[in-house]
Structure formats: C-alpha cells, structure tokens
Coordinates of C-alpha atoms and ligand atoms in Angstrom, one line a residue:
X1 CA 8.9 152.9 51.4
X2 CA 9.9 151.6 54.9
X3 CA 12.1 148.6 54.8
X4 CA 10.6 145.7 56.7
X5 CA 12.5 144.6 59.7
X6 CA 12.2 141.1 61.1
X7 CA 14.1 139.2 63.8
X8 CA 17.7 138.4 63.0
X9 CA 17.4 134.9 64.5
X10 CA 14.2 133.0 63.7
X11 CA 12.5 131.7 65.8
X12 CA 14.7 132.6 68.7
X13 CA 18.1 132.2 70.3
X14 CA 17.2 128.9 72.1
X15 CA 18.0 127.1 68.8
X16 CA 21.6 128.5 68.9
X17 CA 22.2 127.8 72.6
X18 CA 21.3 124.1 72.5
X19 CA 24.5 123.3 70.8
X20 CA 26.9 124.3 73.5
X21 CA 25.8 122.1 76.4
X22 CA 24.9 119.1 74.3
X23 CA 28.4 119.2 72.5
X24 CA 30.5 120.1 75.5
X25 CA 28.9 117.8 78.1
X26 CA 28.7 114.9 75.7
X27 CA 32.3 115.0 74.6
X28 CA 33.5 115.9 78.1
X29 CA 31.7 112.8 79.5
X30 CA 33.1 110.6 76.7
X31 CA 36.6 111.7 77.6
X32 CA 35.9 111.1 81.4
X33 CA 34.7 107.5 80.6
X34 CA 37.8 106.8 78.5
X35 CA 40.1 108.6 80.9
X36 CA 41.7 105.4 82.1
X37 CA 43.6 105.6 78.9
X38 CA 45.2 108.9 79.7
X39 CA 44.9 109.0 83.4
X40 CA 46.9 112.1 84.3
X41 CA 47.2 114.0 81.0
X42 CA 46.0 117.5 80.0
X43 CA 43.5 115.7 77.7
X44 CA 41.7 114.4 80.8
X45 CA 41.8 117.9 82.3
X46 CA 40.3 119.4 79.1
X47 CA 37.5 116.8 79.3
X48 CA 36.7 118.0 82.9
X49 CA 36.6 121.6 81.7
X50 CA 34.1 120.6 79.0
X51 CA 31.9 118.9 81.7
X52 CA 32.0 122.2 83.7
X53 CA 31.4 124.6 80.8
X54 CA 28.8 122.3 79.2
X55 CA 26.8 122.0 82.4
X56 CA 26.9 125.8 83.2
X57 CA 25.7 126.4 79.6
X58 CA 22.5 124.5 80.5
X59 CA 21.3 127.4 82.6
X60 CA 21.0 130.0 79.8
X61 CA 19.7 127.2 77.6
X62 CA 16.8 126.6 80.0
X63 CA 16.0 130.3 80.5
X64 CA 16.1 130.9 76.7
X65 CA 13.7 127.9 76.4
X66 CA 11.4 129.7 78.8
X67 CA 11.2 132.6 76.3
X68 CA 11.0 130.1 73.3
X69 CA 7.8 128.6 74.7
X70 CA 6.2 132.0 75.2
X71 CA 7.4 132.9 71.7
X72 CA 5.8 130.0 70.0
X73 CA 2.6 130.0 72.0
X74 CA 1.9 133.7 71.3
X75 CA 3.1 133.2 67.6
X76 CA 5.7 135.8 68.1
X77 CA 3.4 138.5 69.4
X78 CA 3.9 139.9 72.9
X79 CA 0.4 141.2 73.7
X80 CA 0.4 141.0 77.5
X81 CA -2.3 138.4 77.9
X82 CA -2.6 135.9 80.8
X83 CA -1.2 132.5 80.3
X84 CA -4.6 130.9 80.2
X85 CA -5.5 133.2 77.3
X86 CA -2.2 132.6 75.6
X87 CA -2.8 128.9 75.8
X88 CA -6.2 129.2 74.2
X89 CA -5.0 131.5 71.4
X90 CA -1.9 129.1 70.7
X91 CA -4.2 126.6 69.0
X92 CA -1.8 123.8 70.0
X93 CA -3.1 120.4 69.7
X94 CA -2.8 117.8 72.5
X95 CA 0.1 116.2 70.7
X96 CA 1.9 119.6 70.8
X97 CA 1.3 120.0 74.6
X98 CA 2.4 116.4 75.2
X99 CA 5.8 117.1 73.4
X100 CA 6.2 120.5 75.1
X101 CA 5.6 118.9 78.6
X102 CA 8.1 116.1 77.9
X103 CA 10.6 118.5 76.5
X104 CA 10.5 120.8 79.4
X105 CA 10.4 118.2 82.2
X106 CA 13.3 116.2 80.8
X107 CA 15.3 119.4 80.0
X108 CA 14.7 121.0 83.3
X109 CA 15.2 117.9 85.4
X110 CA 18.4 116.8 83.4
X111 CA 19.8 120.3 83.8
X112 CA 19.0 120.5 87.5
X113 CA 20.7 117.1 88.2
X114 CA 23.9 118.1 86.1
X115 CA 24.2 121.6 87.8
X116 CA 23.8 120.1 91.3
X117 CA 26.2 117.3 90.6
X118 CA 28.9 119.5 89.1
X119 CA 28.5 122.3 91.6
X120 CA 28.4 119.8 94.5
X121 CA 31.7 118.3 93.1
X122 CA 33.3 121.8 93.0
X123 CA 32.2 122.5 96.6
X124 CA 33.4 119.2 98.0
X125 CA 36.7 118.6 99.9
X126 CA 39.2 116.2 98.4
X127 CA 38.1 113.0 100.3
X128 CA 34.6 113.6 99.4
X129 CA 35.4 114.0 95.8
X130 CA 37.1 110.6 95.9
X131 CA 34.1 109.1 97.8
X132 CA 31.5 110.5 95.5
X133 CA 33.3 110.0 92.1
X134 CA 31.0 107.3 90.8
X135 CA 27.7 108.7 92.1
X136 CA 28.5 112.1 90.4
X137 CA 29.5 110.4 87.2
X138 CA 26.4 108.3 87.2
X139 CA 24.2 111.3 87.9
X140 CA 25.9 113.2 85.0
X141 CA 25.3 110.3 82.7
X142 CA 21.6 110.1 83.7
X143 CA 21.4 114.0 83.2
X144 CA 22.9 113.6 79.7
X145 CA 20.3 110.9 78.9
X146 CA 17.5 113.2 80.0
X147 CA 18.9 116.2 78.1
X148 CA 19.3 114.2 74.9
X149 CA 15.7 113.0 75.3
X150 CA 14.7 116.6 75.8
X151 CA 16.6 117.6 72.6
X152 CA 14.9 114.8 70.6
X153 CA 11.4 116.0 71.8
X154 CA 12.5 119.5 70.7
X155 CA 13.4 118.2 67.3
X156 CA 9.9 116.5 67.1
X157 CA 8.4 119.8 68.0
X158 CA 10.1 121.7 65.4
X159 CA 10.6 119.3 62.5
X160 CA 7.5 117.2 62.8
X161 CA 4.9 119.7 64.4
X162 CA 6.3 122.8 62.8
X163 CA 7.0 124.8 66.0
X164 CA 8.8 128.0 65.3
X165 CA 8.8 127.7 61.6
X166 CA 6.6 129.5 59.1
X167 CA 3.0 128.7 60.1
X168 CA 3.5 128.4 63.8
X169 CA 5.4 131.4 64.2
X170 CA 3.5 134.2 62.3
X171 CA 6.5 136.5 61.5
X172 CA 4.1 139.1 60.2
X173 CA 2.5 139.3 63.7
X174 CA 5.8 140.0 65.3
X175 CA 6.4 142.9 62.9
X176 CA 5.0 146.2 64.2
X177 CA 4.4 147.4 60.6
X178 CA 2.3 144.3 59.8
X179 CA -1.1 146.2 60.0
X180 CA 0.2 149.2 58.1
X181 CA 3.0 148.5 55.6
X182 CA 3.6 152.3 55.2
X183 CA 4.1 152.8 58.9
X184 CA 7.3 154.4 59.8
X185 CA 9.3 152.2 62.3
X186 CA 11.2 154.1 65.0
X187 CA 14.8 153.1 65.7
X188 CA 13.6 151.4 69.0
X189 CA 11.0 149.3 67.2
X190 CA 13.5 148.2 64.5
X191 CA 16.0 147.4 67.3
X192 CA 13.5 145.5 69.5
X193 CA 12.2 143.6 66.5
X194 CA 15.6 142.6 65.1
X195 CA 17.4 141.8 68.4
X196 CA 14.5 141.0 70.8
X197 CA 16.0 142.4 74.0
X198 CA 13.7 140.3 76.2
X199 CA 15.4 137.2 75.0
X200 CA 18.8 138.7 75.9
X201 CA 17.4 139.5 79.3
X202 CA 16.6 135.8 79.9
X203 CA 19.9 134.6 78.6
X204 CA 21.7 137.0 80.8
X205 CA 19.5 135.8 83.7
X206 CA 20.5 132.2 82.9
X207 CA 24.2 133.3 83.0
X208 CA 23.6 134.8 86.4
X209 CA 22.2 131.5 87.6
X210 CA 25.1 129.5 86.2
X211 CA 27.7 132.0 87.5
X212 CA 26.1 132.2 91.0
X213 CA 25.8 128.4 91.4
X214 CA 29.4 127.7 90.4
X215 CA 30.9 130.6 92.4
X216 CA 28.8 129.6 95.4
X217 CA 30.4 126.1 95.1
X218 CA 33.8 127.7 94.8
X219 CA 33.2 129.8 97.9
X220 CA 32.2 126.7 99.9
X221 CA 35.3 124.8 98.7
X222 CA 37.4 127.9 99.7
X223 CA 36.2 127.7 103.3
X224 CA 37.8 124.3 103.5
X225 CA 41.2 125.3 102.3
X226 CA 44.0 126.9 104.3
X227 CA 44.2 130.6 103.7
X228 CA 47.9 130.7 103.8
X229 CA 48.6 128.2 101.0
X230 CA 50.8 130.0 98.4
X231 CA 49.4 129.9 94.8
X232 CA 50.3 126.5 93.3
X233 CA 52.8 126.6 90.5
X234 CA 50.8 124.3 88.1
X235 CA 49.9 127.0 85.6
X236 CA 53.7 127.6 85.1
X237 CA 54.1 123.8 84.8
X238 CA 51.5 123.5 82.1
X239 CA 52.8 126.5 80.2
X240 CA 56.4 125.1 80.3
X241 CA 55.3 121.8 79.3
X242 CA 53.3 123.2 76.3
X243 CA 56.2 125.7 75.5
X244 CA 58.5 122.6 75.1
X245 CA 56.1 120.5 73.1
X246 CA 52.8 122.2 72.4
X247 CA 51.3 119.3 70.2
X248 CA 51.8 116.6 72.9
X249 CA 48.5 117.0 74.5
X250 CA 48.4 113.4 75.8
X251 CA 51.7 113.7 77.8
X252 CA 51.2 113.3 81.5
X253 CA 50.9 116.5 83.5
X254 CA 53.9 117.6 85.6
X255 CA 53.7 116.2 89.2
X256 CA 52.5 119.2 91.0
X257 CA 49.3 119.9 93.1
X258 CA 46.2 120.5 91.1
X259 CA 45.4 124.1 90.6
X260 CA 43.2 125.7 93.3
X261 CA 40.6 127.7 91.6
X262 CA 40.0 129.4 94.9
X263 CA 39.5 132.9 93.7
X264 CA 35.7 133.3 94.2
X265 CA 36.0 137.0 94.8
X266 CA 36.6 137.9 91.1
X267 CA 34.0 135.4 90.0
X268 CA 31.4 137.1 92.4
X269 CA 32.3 140.4 90.7
X270 CA 31.6 138.8 87.4
X271 CA 28.2 137.6 88.7
X272 CA 27.5 141.1 89.9
X273 CA 28.4 142.5 86.5
X274 CA 26.1 140.0 84.8
X275 CA 23.3 140.8 87.2
X276 CA 23.7 144.5 86.5
X277 CA 23.5 143.9 82.8
X278 CA 20.4 141.8 83.3
X279 CA 18.8 144.6 85.4
X280 CA 19.6 147.3 82.8
X281 CA 18.1 145.2 80.0
X282 CA 15.2 144.4 82.4
X283 CA 14.6 148.1 82.8
X284 CA 14.8 148.5 79.0
X285 CA 12.2 145.8 78.3
X286 CA 10.0 147.1 81.1
X287 CA 10.1 150.6 79.6
X288 CA 11.9 152.2 82.6
X289 CA 14.7 153.8 80.6
X290 CA 14.0 157.2 79.1
X291 CA 16.3 159.8 77.5
X292 CA 17.8 161.9 79.0
X293 CA 16.7 161.1 82.5
X294 CA 18.0 157.5 82.1
X295 CA 15.6 156.0 84.6
X296 CA 11.9 156.8 84.6
X297 CA 11.5 157.6 88.3
X298 CA 7.7 157.9 88.1
X299 CA 7.3 154.5 86.6
X300 CA 9.7 153.2 89.3
X301 CA 7.8 154.8 92.0
X302 CA 4.6 153.4 90.6
X303 CA 6.0 150.0 90.6
X304 CA 7.0 150.3 94.4
X305 CA 3.7 151.9 95.3
X306 CA 1.8 149.0 93.8
X307 CA 3.6 146.7 96.2
X308 CA 0.9 147.6 98.6
X309 CA -1.9 146.4 96.3
X310 CA -2.5 142.7 96.1
X311 CA -2.6 141.6 92.4
X312 CA -0.2 144.4 91.4
X313 CA 3.0 143.3 93.1
X314 CA 4.8 141.2 90.5
X315 CA 6.8 144.0 88.9
X316 CA 7.8 145.7 92.2
X317 CA 9.0 142.3 93.6
X318 CA 11.0 141.5 90.4
X319 CA 12.9 144.8 90.8
X320 CA 13.5 144.1 94.6
X321 CA 14.7 140.6 93.9
X322 CA 16.9 141.7 91.1
X323 CA 18.5 144.3 93.3
X324 CA 19.0 141.8 96.1
X325 CA 20.9 139.5 93.8
X326 CA 23.2 142.4 92.9
X327 CA 23.8 143.3 96.5
X328 CA 24.3 139.7 97.8
X329 CA 26.8 139.0 95.0
X330 CA 28.8 142.1 96.0
X331 CA 28.7 141.1 99.7
X332 CA 30.0 137.6 98.7
X333 CA 32.8 139.3 96.7
X334 CA 33.7 141.3 99.7
X335 CA 33.5 138.2 102.0
X336 CA 35.7 136.1 99.6
X337 CA 38.3 138.9 99.5
X338 CA 38.6 139.6 103.3
X339 CA 37.1 136.6 105.1
X340 CA 37.4 133.7 102.8
X341 CA 37.3 131.0 105.5
X342 CA 34.1 132.3 107.2
X343 CA 31.8 129.3 106.7
X344 CA 28.8 130.8 108.5
X345 CA 28.8 133.9 106.3
X346 CA 29.1 131.9 103.1
X347 CA 26.4 129.7 104.2
X348 CA 23.9 132.4 105.1
X349 CA 24.6 134.6 102.0
X350 CA 24.7 131.7 99.6
X351 CA 21.4 130.1 100.8
X352 CA 19.7 133.6 100.8
X353 CA 21.0 134.2 97.2
X354 CA 19.8 130.8 96.1
X355 CA 16.3 131.5 97.5
X356 CA 16.2 135.0 96.0
X357 CA 17.2 133.7 92.6
X358 CA 14.5 131.0 92.7
X359 CA 11.9 133.6 93.6
X360 CA 13.2 136.0 90.8
X361 CA 12.8 133.3 88.2
X362 CA 9.3 132.5 89.4
X363 CA 8.3 136.2 89.3
X364 CA 9.9 136.5 85.9
X365 CA 7.9 133.6 84.6
X366 CA 4.6 135.2 86.0
X367 CA 5.5 138.5 84.4
X368 CA 6.4 137.0 81.0
X369 CA 3.7 134.3 80.7
X370 CA 0.9 135.9 82.7
X371 CA 1.2 139.7 82.7
X372 CA 2.1 142.0 85.6
X373 CA -1.3 141.6 87.2
X374 CA -2.4 138.8 89.5
X375 CA -1.3 136.8 92.5
X376 CA 2.4 136.2 93.1
X377 CA 1.7 132.6 94.1
X378 CA 0.0 131.3 91.0
X379 CA -1.1 132.0 87.4
X380 CA -4.3 133.9 86.7
X381 CA -7.3 131.5 86.3
X382 CA -8.7 130.9 82.8
X383 CA -11.4 133.3 81.6
X384 CA -14.9 132.3 82.8
X385 CA -16.9 130.4 80.1
X386 CA -19.7 132.5 78.6
X387 CA -23.0 132.0 80.6
X388 CA -25.1 129.6 78.6
X389 CA -28.4 131.7 79.1
X390 CA -26.8 134.8 77.6
X391 CA -25.1 133.0 74.7
X392 CA -28.5 131.3 74.0
X393 CA -30.2 134.6 73.8
X394 CA -27.4 136.0 71.7
X395 CA -27.9 133.2 69.3
X396 CA -31.6 133.9 68.9
Ligands
HEM1 C1 18.3 120.9 78.7 C2 17.3 121.6 78.3 C3 16.8 121.8 76.9 C4 17.4 121.3 75.6 C5 18.6 120.3 75.5 C6 16.6 121.7 74.6 C7 16.7 121.4 73.2 C8 15.8 121.8 72.3 C9 16.0 121.4 70.9 C10 17.1 120.5 70.3 C11 15.0 122.0 70.1 C12 14.8 121.8 68.7 C13 15.5 123.0 68.0 C14 15.6 122.9 66.5 O1 16.1 121.9 66.1 O2 15.5 123.8 65.8 C15 14.3 122.8 71.1 C16 13.2 123.6 70.7 C17 12.3 124.2 71.6 N1 12.5 124.2 73.0 FE1 14.0 123.4 74.1 N2 15.6 122.5 75.1 C18 15.7 122.6 76.5 C19 14.9 123.2 77.4 C20 13.8 123.9 77.1 C21 12.9 124.5 78.0 C22 13.1 124.5 79.6 C23 11.9 125.0 77.4 C24 10.7 125.9 77.8 C25 10.4 126.2 79.0 C26 12.1 124.8 75.9 C27 11.3 125.2 74.9 C28 11.5 124.9 73.5 C29 10.7 125.3 72.4 C30 9.4 126.2 72.6 C31 11.2 124.9 71.3 C32 10.7 125.1 69.9 C33 11.5 126.0 69.0 C34 11.8 127.4 69.5 O3 10.9 128.2 69.7 O4 13.0 127.6 69.8 N3 13.2 124.1 75.8 N4 14.8 122.6 72.3
HEM2 C1 19.1 137.6 87.6 C2 17.8 137.5 87.2 C3 17.0 138.7 86.8 C4 17.1 140.0 87.1 C5 18.2 140.7 87.9 C6 16.0 140.7 86.5 C7 15.7 142.1 86.6 C8 14.7 142.7 85.9 C9 14.4 144.1 86.1 C10 15.1 145.1 87.0 C11 13.3 144.4 85.3 C12 12.6 145.7 85.2 C13 11.5 145.8 86.2 C14 10.2 145.1 85.7 O1 9.7 145.3 84.6 O2 9.7 144.3 86.5 C15 12.9 143.2 84.7 C16 11.9 143.1 83.7 C17 11.5 141.9 83.3 N1 11.9 140.6 83.6 FE1 13.6 140.2 84.6 N2 15.2 139.8 85.8 C18 15.8 138.5 86.0 C19 15.3 137.3 85.6 C20 14.2 137.2 84.8 C21 13.6 136.0 84.3 C22 14.3 134.6 84.6 C23 12.5 136.2 83.6 C24 11.5 135.3 83.0 C25 11.4 134.0 83.1 C26 12.3 137.6 83.6 C27 11.2 138.3 83.0 C28 11.1 139.7 82.9 C29 10.1 140.3 82.3 C30 8.8 139.7 81.5 C31 10.2 141.6 82.5 C32 9.4 142.9 81.9 C33 8.2 143.2 82.7 C34 7.3 144.3 82.1 O3 6.9 144.1 81.0 O4 7.4 145.3 82.7 N3 13.3 138.2 84.3 N4 13.8 142.2 85.0

C-alpha cells in the first residue's frame, strides 16, 4: 500500500525562522547597550553583526508568516479560493482574528522599523552615523519591543487557540491521498507535500528583500567613499590578533580604520542569484516547468496574453516584476563594479527596485490569498449573500 506522505515540518517553516531574528537581534542589542564595558573590542563588533543579521532575518520571517496565515486559514489545503471565501471557510472566531491582526501589525511594523533603521545606518556617512546613533538605537529597541509582542501574540495563537496544531491544521486535507488511501502518489505529489515549495518560494523572496535592502544601503554608502582608497588592513589585523590569542575576544581591536564593506557588486550578484532561484521556484509552483522542454512556453504566452484582459493580469505582472528585480540587480552589480560613485544611477536604480519589490510582494499576496483572477488593486469582494426570496422558496 502507498505510504502516506505528510509535511516534514508541521505546520510550516515560520515556526523555525522566528528564532533567528529574535535571538540575534535581542542579544546584539544587549551587547550594544553594555558596549561601554568593552568599547573597542571585537565583542562589540560581534554584537553589531548580530544586530545586522538578526534584522535581515526579519524579512524571510515576515514572508514565511504570509504563507503561515494562508496555511492555517485554509487548514493546509491550497484550493485556489478567493480570500473572502478562505476567511469564511477558516471558521476562525473573533478572538482568533484579533490575535492575528495584532500579531501581523506588530511583527510587520517592528520589522519595517528595524530594517529601515539598520539599512539607513549602513547607508549613512560617518558624521551622520555619529549624529543618529541614539535615534537609531532607540528605534531598534522600539522595534525589538514590537517584535517581542508579535511573538507573544504568535504564541497565544498557537498554544492557547490551537493554530497550526492538530485540529486547526487538518493534515489529512493537505494530503493528496486523503480521499483515496489507495491512490498512488506521484513523485511530484510526494515532494510537494513533504517540502512545500510554495513556502520556499516565499522564504527566498524574503531573502531577496533583505539582500536588496542591505545592498542598496551599501551602494549608497559606497557613493560617499573615495574610489581610490586602498583596501584597509583591518582583516589582517584581526586575524593576527586572533592568531596570537584566539580566546581573548574582549581584547581591544588593533588601531586601524574600520573595515569598509564597500563591495556591493558581489552582493548584488548574490541578490540576483537569490532572485533567479525565487523565479525558478515560482515557475515550479505556478506549473510552468515541464520535462523535457523546461519551460511551458504556451502557459507563459497565456500569462502574457492575459495581461490585456482586466481581471486576469495578476500572474503576468508577477512574472514581469520578478524579471525586473533580476535585471535591475544585475544592472546595479555592473554599476557597482564600473561606476561605484555614480549617485544618480544608484538613486534611480535603487528607488525603482524598491518600488518593483513592493509591487511584487503585493501581487504575490493577491495570487496566494485571492487566486490569479481579479483586480490588481484590491482583493475580490465577498460572495453575494443568497437572495432572501430564493432561499425562502428553497426552504418551503
Ligand atoms: C516580526 C515578525 C514576526 C514574528 C516575531 C512572529 C513570531 C511568531 C511566533 C513566535 C509564533 C508562534 C510559533 C510557535 O510557538 O509555534 C508565530 C506563529 C504564527 N505567525 Fe508569526 N511572526 C511574525 C510575523 C508574522 C506575519 C507577518 C504573519 C502573517 C502575515 C504571521 C503569521 C503567523 C501565523 C499564522 C502563526 C501560527 C503558526 C503557523 O502557522 O506557523 N507571523 N509567529
Ligand atoms: C523576489 C520576489 C519574487 C519573485 C522574483 C517571484 C517570482 C515568481 C514567478 C516567476 C512565478 C511564476 C509565475 C506565476 O505563477 O505568476 C511566481 C509564482 C508565484 N508567486 Fe512569486 N515571486 C516573488 C515573490 C512572491 C511573494 C512575496 C509571494 C506571496 C506573498 C509570491 C507568491 C506567488 C504565488 C502564489 C505564485 C504561484 C501562482 C500560481 O499559482 O500560478 N511570490 N513567483
């Protein structure tokens, strides 16, 4: 008999990803607050890295949360309904929605504040970094408070209301063999059920957002630095110091200039590679990949032809925005390599990229929550209530 396949991680990867930003950002901020004890040590530097990595990890956490909500609201079944229908079928009580709203608002606002504060700090020139030290630190502490509160609401959702545990997530529904236990699952069905590629698509999209924001900041910072500065010797300094005494983490750093992380070119290539991976997975979940042609050109053509039909544009636009993110990242990589000090170019490309990413996330939310049909500006309206006359006659 066919062995039943269920998801490897129940309910979804959101519950794994929450640990990284909470842990890294929390400890990093604690080290920063106590840094007067070890002012110029590598310990302080490690704390700063934790703040950076913890903040960047918020972006995939939020995008995985977008999937998590769809996942629990549909009880694990992706049936292509509109959001209005999904909400009705979710059978969530008002308390559930109240917790969800608070969870999302606090998590999204906290993450937004932290990302803007940290990326703003990276982009700033040295005098501005000194001037804005306290405002940035206070913003990060406020963000940490909001994120902690979001996490508390998340815990309430899971452990008090039973979101994503047996009962709320009907695992049987997510299992394609649920109706017929003797049905033979194809390799693709098994893979999709166990791994859930849609989730990976969203986590990759979150990494693209984090990478693009940080690298944009780095590119802006780069325009303010002199192109002819030789690479600073600090890396060697740290290595020599650790080679002499690897356990002395609290020893002061050698007196050299701080490292200039001004290599946005290779980071842009990384962003482009992440975008490509997101696109490939997007084509996989959208059923655009077929063997041996690789890409289903008829399906692709269909998506582009539908761009002319109002109400059918969501998918085509998602493909166009995805491609634009890839192209602009590559242009920024080229710009960073050949014209690193060109402020105007960095400004135009970066702001276009930020707008396209925002539009892409919106289009993705519409596609995921509300199907590929409907306006690109808003969700589909709720189904019309049954006409009272007809229901009355039906009851008779
Ligand atoms: C900073 C942002 C966020 C943080 C720190 C956070 C944290 C958490 C935590 C701690 C849980 C409980 C997990 C457990 O204990 O098993 C949780 C669950 C959940 N979160 Fe978030 N979250 C964030 C953003 C979001 C967003 C933006 C959404 C939706 C758009 C979301 C949707 C959910 C859902 C539906 C659950 C229920 C369990 C699941 O399906 O994974 N979260 N979150
Ligand atoms: C860097 C960001 C992203 C890129 C490059 C990207 C790219 C793509 C591509 C090329 C496809 C296949 C075409 C299609 O089906 O429309 C796709 C599918 C999809 N994407 Fe994304 N995407 C991104 C972010 C997102 C986000 C943030 C979401 C959800 C919030 C999302 C949700 C979806 C959904 C639901 C599909 C499948 C649509 C279907 O069933 O046909 N995407 N993505």
